[in-house]
Amino acid sequence: MSKHTVDYNASQDYKTYKLLGAVLVALGGIGVLGAFQADVYRSWHWLLIMFLFLVSIGLGNLFLIALEYLVNANWSTPIRRISESLSGVLVPAAGFALVMLAFGSHKLFHHWIEPPDAIVQGKVSYLNMQFFTVRVILCFGAWLLFRALFLKNSRAQDKDGDQVYTRNNVKYSTVFMLVFAISISVAAMDWIMSLDPHWFSTMFGVYYFAGTLVSAVSVLTLFTIHLREKGYLPGVSRDTYYSLGLMMFAFNTFWAYIAFSQFMLIWYANLPEETLWFIKRWEGGWMYVTCALMIFHFVLPFFLLLSRTVKTIPSFLAFMARWLILAHFLDLYWLVMPNYIPKEGASVFGLVDISFIVLAIGCIMLWFHKECSKANLMPIKDPKLQMGLEFKL
Amino acid sequence: MSLDFSKPIPLFEGKVSLSQLDDAIAAPMEKPDNTRFLMAMGVCSILLAIGGASLFQLLRYGTGSWGLNSPVFWGWAIVNFVFWVGIGHAGTLISAILFLMRQKWRNSIARFAEAMTIFAVITALTFPLLHTGRPWLAHYLLPYPNERAMWVNFRSPLLWDVFAVSTYFTVSLVFWYVGLIPDFATMRDRTKHKIKKFVYSLFSLGWRHSNRHWQHYERTYLILAGLATPLVLSVHSIVSFDFAVSLIPGWHTTIFPPYFVAGAIFSGFAMVVTVLVVVRVVYKLEHIITLDTLERMNKVIMATGLMVGYAYGMEFFIAWYSGVEAEQYVFLNRAFGPYAWAYWIMITCNVVIPQLFWFRQVRRSVGLMFVISIFVNIGMWFERFVITVTSLHRDFLPSSWGYYSPTIWDVGLYIGSFGVFFTGVVLFARFMPVIAMAELKAVAPGAQPTHHHGGHHE
């Protein structure tokens, strides 16, 4: 059998993703509507969590595409289309951003929209609705623009295999990295840090970036394993799983390093304007969530993913990918939710909250299917594809 | 010339056989150019003599001979310590992290970078020891039950430094030595000189290039790489804690750990480029340490330089955003106060000049990369100077304001530190294989038995 001609038939469909995605979106959507009936403030915060998760997946995969071009990696070339399709999640994310801007901003950002105190008054030249909207539009504009450029070149290459497309994407990647570094920091500060406008941390952009990487690689791993085990990725060896597992492990450890450094420095210096943020996440039952985050996001995955062998076992790796996706949800929940002051006796976590997670997963499946059906599942004439398929540990 | 993406970038220039590789690397040891060696040692001796005189003065009069005075009690000694520890970061990054990432181009530069790491950490360690004022009591820094009934302060980041740097030094040394064992054996087999043969035999630990030896070796190397990887991040993170756990505006900021690590890799790679550019010409190793390898290093320099630039920007923005007056003042004072000259030297060298690496011609020009790498070294020294001094020289009370300047002895010790570092580098380059022969042969063309060429089956 020749490995050189990968004949992936684009008409092969993934009805599973489409059907399951539609069902999840429908179920999640009904749940979300119900949640808004029950508690408006709480639901807006959950919608923000869901939105941030979609940005993590979409933008994180866009970052992975650019990274591959930039460092001239080839092991990931056969699965790059999966990242390309997943980056399409930025489209529904942009939709949710507009919804929040239009209807939810007063519920989420009332600390700096409504009566600002003396400290917040000093920041209004940055924290105001007009400039906020401009930043959101610029960020999404840049992300979607670069996504369009990457995908255009990548898909055009499927026809004639001209290397000029790769060369162009390398050029775009260099610029994208600069735009990415600034825009993801701005997004993290705007959507999360400004929920508590008194608090500040220079590390915050990096913190969100680290979580983004973990979840983006996990989703990519999950889709890769599923598609390859179903036979949709001919020629991709299981050694590719090792690389994916390695990235999950490395990025997760990086996340822990960033999270620990941020906490340690604030705890040690013990300045009231900074510690307040962590105190909020320790009192009133939040202690359990914080501890769960440490154990669930770092300690257990660290030991479970440490071994070299387990990174090539598909079922185990898929399990760990699901695990880390939920861990990122927990992380976002921990970042956003303590800023919502619940009514007396409101629970920390309600069953109805799950519908937001369901909706997010449904969105990812639907948009993945939508993007996938537009092109071959592998970049069939990418000059690096052959080296990627020959990749051995 | 533009890249062909369908082929891996060759690691060697031209065709080289395995024995030619050995010959090329062993040549400087077997047919040494002693004139050049003695000249280099002569220069190092002058630097060492300047350092020695300054050391004598320091031990005689104490740290009062330095420029330290209220309110600046951390001066050049701390700046030099952080500077040299930073330089010592490239080696382990190249040998451990790039190894785990399967970057084969690292094999030609790993050995030299590791050696530089060892010497840079040794150089760095002298400064905090001297700064204690009583270096002969250095063992007080180690926590062990002792007759003095004294105990170290576990809550001090300065003590964490002791642990972090000594661990880093130990692991780097072991890593370096394990890599050297097969090469010592090769040198033992090549030499006919009796004393040399004895010394090489001693250090090669009875290595016979057997299959079993290689199996153990590979496993050890992998484990050491895994152990060294977190150390690359931990050492400079903990050095950054020295500053960042304090309450001093400009020091206490959460981005410090990754920012310091990026800066360390930035300066470390710059120093490796500075030295390697010279070594590869002098030792005629241009076909092994290729232009492609140097270009990749320059890309790393540019990337880490941009990360450092990101941190500068983020610090400024958050200083404003925080609304904390003292924080805002410190950053404005950095850029426009009495030390503005140092700040703008830092910005120019670290953020502006490395942007030249956007151009492929510059990344591949040996002369330009040499110049730029020296600018980066200067810039990174000034970064540490700016951080250390500007945050201290104007305390909260205007009565505690001052202007710090170094004395001639500060300068002398700094010059001497280059003597220590380059003496190590020159001796290493004279007596040890500057490139890992075994590792290099493993990635040489034809070394992979499973390698199959694409495109011939149709």
PDB file of C-alpha atoms in Angstrom, chain B residues 7-141:
ATOM      1  CA  LYS B   7      12.531  17.777   3.190  1.00  0.00           C
ATOM      2  CA  PRO B   8      14.097  18.108   6.605  1.00  0.00           C
ATOM      3  CA  ILE B   9      16.731  20.823   6.828  1.00  0.00           C
ATOM      4  CA  PRO B  10      20.098  19.039   6.616  1.00  0.00           C
ATOM      5  CA  LEU B  11      22.073  19.017   9.840  1.00  0.00           C
ATOM      6  CA  PHE B  12      25.443  19.038   8.096  1.00  0.00           C
ATOM      7  CA  GLU B  13      26.864  20.946   5.190  1.00  0.00           C
ATOM      8  CA  GLY B  14      28.088  18.696   2.441  1.00  0.00           C
ATOM      9  CA  LYS B  15      28.679  14.984   2.785  1.00  0.00           C
ATOM     10  CA  VAL B  16      30.439  13.853   5.937  1.00  0.00           C
ATOM     11  CA  SER B  17      31.385  10.342   6.955  1.00  0.00           C
ATOM     12  CA  LEU B  18      31.285   9.254  10.574  1.00  0.00           C
ATOM     13  CA  SER B  19      35.059   9.067  10.857  1.00  0.00           C
ATOM     14  CA  GLN B  20      35.420  12.535   9.366  1.00  0.00           C
ATOM     15  CA  LEU B  21      33.143  13.824  12.109  1.00  0.00           C
ATOM     16  CA  ASP B  22      35.353  12.262  14.780  1.00  0.00           C
ATOM     17  CA  ASP B  23      38.460  13.661  13.120  1.00  0.00           C
ATOM     18  CA  ALA B  24      37.047  17.152  12.854  1.00  0.00           C
ATOM     19  CA  ILE B  25      35.989  17.270  16.486  1.00  0.00           C
ATOM     20  CA  ALA B  26      39.127  15.621  17.868  1.00  0.00           C
ATOM     21  CA  ALA B  27      41.523  17.731  15.801  1.00  0.00           C
ATOM     22  CA  PRO B  28      41.738  20.693  18.228  1.00  0.00           C
ATOM     23  CA  MET B  29      42.723  18.267  21.002  1.00  0.00           C
ATOM     24  CA  GLU B  30      45.104  16.158  18.973  1.00  0.00           C
ATOM     25  CA  LYS B  31      46.821  18.884  16.999  1.00  0.00           C
ATOM     26  CA  PRO B  32      46.383  21.877  19.300  1.00  0.00           C
ATOM     27  CA  ASP B  33      47.384  25.358  18.319  1.00  0.00           C
ATOM     28  CA  ASN B  34      49.260  26.181  21.498  1.00  0.00           C
ATOM     29  CA  THR B  35      50.126  29.744  20.543  1.00  0.00           C
ATOM     30  CA  ARG B  36      46.495  30.650  20.219  1.00  0.00           C
ATOM     31  CA  PHE B  37      45.643  28.770  23.392  1.00  0.00           C
ATOM     32  CA  LEU B  38      48.312  30.582  25.399  1.00  0.00           C
ATOM     33  CA  MET B  39      47.227  33.909  23.974  1.00  0.00           C
ATOM     34  CA  ALA B  40      43.646  33.235  25.035  1.00  0.00           C
ATOM     35  CA  MET B  41      44.805  32.158  28.474  1.00  0.00           C
ATOM     36  CA  GLY B  42      46.896  35.300  28.670  1.00  0.00           C
ATOM     37  CA  VAL B  43      43.866  37.489  28.090  1.00  0.00           C
ATOM     38  CA  CYS B  44      41.900  35.495  30.663  1.00  0.00           C
ATOM     39  CA  SER B  45      44.748  35.883  33.150  1.00  0.00           C
ATOM     40  CA  ILE B  46      44.639  39.646  32.816  1.00  0.00           C
ATOM     41  CA  LEU B  47      40.905  39.593  33.512  1.00  0.00           C
ATOM     42  CA  LEU B  48      41.497  37.237  36.441  1.00  0.00           C
ATOM     43  CA  ALA B  49      44.235  39.481  37.809  1.00  0.00           C
ATOM     44  CA  ILE B  50      41.898  42.488  37.764  1.00  0.00           C
ATOM     45  CA  GLY B  51      39.261  40.370  39.503  1.00  0.00           C
ATOM     46  CA  GLY B  52      41.846  39.093  41.986  1.00  0.00           C
ATOM     47  CA  ALA B  53      42.958  42.576  42.954  1.00  0.00           C
ATOM     48  CA  SER B  54      39.334  43.622  43.472  1.00  0.00           C
ATOM     49  CA  LEU B  55      38.713  40.515  45.506  1.00  0.00           C
ATOM     50  CA  PHE B  56      41.712  41.276  47.687  1.00  0.00           C
ATOM     51  CA  GLN B  57      40.392  44.760  48.290  1.00  0.00           C
ATOM     52  CA  LEU B  58      36.959  43.379  49.090  1.00  0.00           C
ATOM     53  CA  LEU B  59      38.237  40.853  51.595  1.00  0.00           C
ATOM     54  CA  ARG B  60      40.450  43.475  53.205  1.00  0.00           C
ATOM     55  CA  TYR B  61      37.903  46.271  53.557  1.00  0.00           C
ATOM     56  CA  GLY B  62      34.602  44.434  53.283  1.00  0.00           C
ATOM     57  CA  THR B  63      31.583  45.253  51.148  1.00  0.00           C
ATOM     58  CA  GLY B  64      32.072  48.909  52.090  1.00  0.00           C
ATOM     59  CA  SER B  65      34.496  49.079  49.205  1.00  0.00           C
ATOM     60  CA  TRP B  66      31.508  48.623  46.899  1.00  0.00           C
ATOM     61  CA  GLY B  67      29.154  51.432  45.992  1.00  0.00           C
ATOM     62  CA  LEU B  68      26.392  50.185  48.282  1.00  0.00           C
ATOM     63  CA  ASN B  69      24.836  52.752  50.543  1.00  0.00           C
ATOM     64  CA  SER B  70      21.414  53.646  51.882  1.00  0.00           C
ATOM     65  CA  PRO B  71      18.922  53.189  50.278  1.00  0.00           C
ATOM     66  CA  VAL B  72      20.549  50.955  47.625  1.00  0.00           C
ATOM     67  CA  PHE B  73      21.917  47.879  49.354  1.00  0.00           C
ATOM     68  CA  TRP B  74      21.717  45.624  46.333  1.00  0.00           C
ATOM     69  CA  GLY B  75      24.031  46.738  43.583  1.00  0.00           C
ATOM     70  CA  TRP B  76      26.346  45.246  41.029  1.00  0.00           C
ATOM     71  CA  ALA B  77      26.927  42.032  42.949  1.00  0.00           C
ATOM     72  CA  ILE B  78      23.259  41.067  42.684  1.00  0.00           C
ATOM     73  CA  VAL B  79      23.060  42.350  39.114  1.00  0.00           C
ATOM     74  CA  ASN B  80      26.066  40.214  38.169  1.00  0.00           C
ATOM     75  CA  PHE B  81      24.694  37.185  39.967  1.00  0.00           C
ATOM     76  CA  VAL B  82      21.392  37.327  38.084  1.00  0.00           C
ATOM     77  CA  PHE B  83      23.221  38.106  34.852  1.00  0.00           C
ATOM     78  CA  TRP B  84      25.462  35.042  35.087  1.00  0.00           C
ATOM     79  CA  VAL B  85      22.738  32.689  36.285  1.00  0.00           C
ATOM     80  CA  GLY B  86      20.712  33.844  33.304  1.00  0.00           C
ATOM     81  CA  ILE B  87      23.570  33.028  30.934  1.00  0.00           C
ATOM     82  CA  GLY B  88      23.649  29.585  32.488  1.00  0.00           C
ATOM     83  CA  HIS B  89      20.168  28.810  31.182  1.00  0.00           C
ATOM     84  CA  ALA B  90      20.822  28.088  27.540  1.00  0.00           C
ATOM     85  CA  GLY B  91      22.771  24.899  28.162  1.00  0.00           C
ATOM     86  CA  THR B  92      20.090  23.004  29.981  1.00  0.00           C
ATOM     87  CA  LEU B  93      17.352  24.300  27.744  1.00  0.00           C
ATOM     88  CA  ILE B  94      19.258  23.053  24.707  1.00  0.00           C
ATOM     89  CA  SER B  95      20.298  19.746  26.231  1.00  0.00           C
ATOM     90  CA  ALA B  96      17.090  18.886  28.101  1.00  0.00           C
ATOM     91  CA  ILE B  97      14.043  20.648  26.665  1.00  0.00           C
ATOM     92  CA  LEU B  98      15.136  20.552  23.050  1.00  0.00           C
ATOM     93  CA  PHE B  99      16.096  16.898  23.521  1.00  0.00           C
ATOM     94  CA  LEU B 100      12.610  16.057  24.773  1.00  0.00           C
ATOM     95  CA  MET B 101      11.186  17.992  21.827  1.00  0.00           C
ATOM     96  CA  ARG B 102      13.293  15.856  19.457  1.00  0.00           C
ATOM     97  CA  GLN B 103      15.139  18.852  17.995  1.00  0.00           C
ATOM     98  CA  LYS B 104      18.061  17.090  16.381  1.00  0.00           C
ATOM     99  CA  TRP B 105      19.854  20.272  15.395  1.00  0.00           C
ATOM    100  CA  ARG B 106      20.658  20.755  19.074  1.00  0.00           C
ATOM    101  CA  ASN B 107      23.188  17.912  19.001  1.00  0.00           C
ATOM    102  CA  SER B 108      25.939  20.007  17.484  1.00  0.00           C
ATOM    103  CA  ILE B 109      25.688  22.794  20.054  1.00  0.00           C
ATOM    104  CA  ALA B 110      24.502  20.990  23.187  1.00  0.00           C
ATOM    105  CA  ARG B 111      27.933  20.115  24.562  1.00  0.00           C
ATOM    106  CA  PHE B 112      29.339  23.606  24.298  1.00  0.00           C
ATOM    107  CA  ALA B 113      26.201  25.208  25.701  1.00  0.00           C
ATOM    108  CA  GLU B 114      26.221  22.793  28.639  1.00  0.00           C
ATOM    109  CA  ALA B 115      29.836  23.627  29.389  1.00  0.00           C
ATOM    110  CA  MET B 116      29.008  27.325  29.317  1.00  0.00           C
ATOM    111  CA  THR B 117      26.162  26.655  31.726  1.00  0.00           C
ATOM    112  CA  ILE B 118      28.519  25.034  34.214  1.00  0.00           C
ATOM    113  CA  PHE B 119      31.028  27.882  34.075  1.00  0.00           C
ATOM    114  CA  ALA B 120      28.353  30.566  34.151  1.00  0.00           C
ATOM    115  CA  VAL B 121      26.761  29.075  37.271  1.00  0.00           C
ATOM    116  CA  ILE B 122      30.157  28.836  38.986  1.00  0.00           C
ATOM    117  CA  THR B 123      30.810  32.474  38.104  1.00  0.00           C
ATOM    118  CA  ALA B 124      27.364  33.470  39.323  1.00  0.00           C
ATOM    119  CA  LEU B 125      27.770  31.704  42.653  1.00  0.00           C
ATOM    120  CA  THR B 126      30.792  33.790  43.632  1.00  0.00           C
ATOM    121  CA  PHE B 127      28.719  36.965  43.835  1.00  0.00           C
ATOM    122  CA  PRO B 128      26.144  36.078  46.504  1.00  0.00           C
ATOM    123  CA  LEU B 129      28.904  34.354  48.456  1.00  0.00           C
ATOM    124  CA  LEU B 130      30.977  37.523  48.440  1.00  0.00           C
ATOM    125  CA  HIS B 131      27.882  39.591  49.119  1.00  0.00           C
ATOM    126  CA  THR B 132      27.347  37.800  52.421  1.00  0.00           C
ATOM    127  CA  GLY B 133      30.430  39.682  53.572  1.00  0.00           C
ATOM    128  CA  ARG B 134      31.893  36.581  55.179  1.00  0.00           C
ATOM    129  CA  PRO B 135      32.255  34.004  52.428  1.00  0.00           C
ATOM    130  CA  TRP B 136      34.222  31.727  54.764  1.00  0.00           C
ATOM    131  CA  LEU B 137      30.973  31.141  56.659  1.00  0.00           C
ATOM    132  CA  ALA B 138      29.123  29.984  53.546  1.00  0.00           C
ATOM    133  CA  HIS B 139      28.274  26.655  55.135  1.00  0.00           C
ATOM    134  CA  TYR B 140      25.867  28.547  57.423  1.00  0.00           C
ATOM    135  CA  LEU B 141      23.575  28.622  54.397  1.00  0.00           C
TER     136      LEU B 141
END
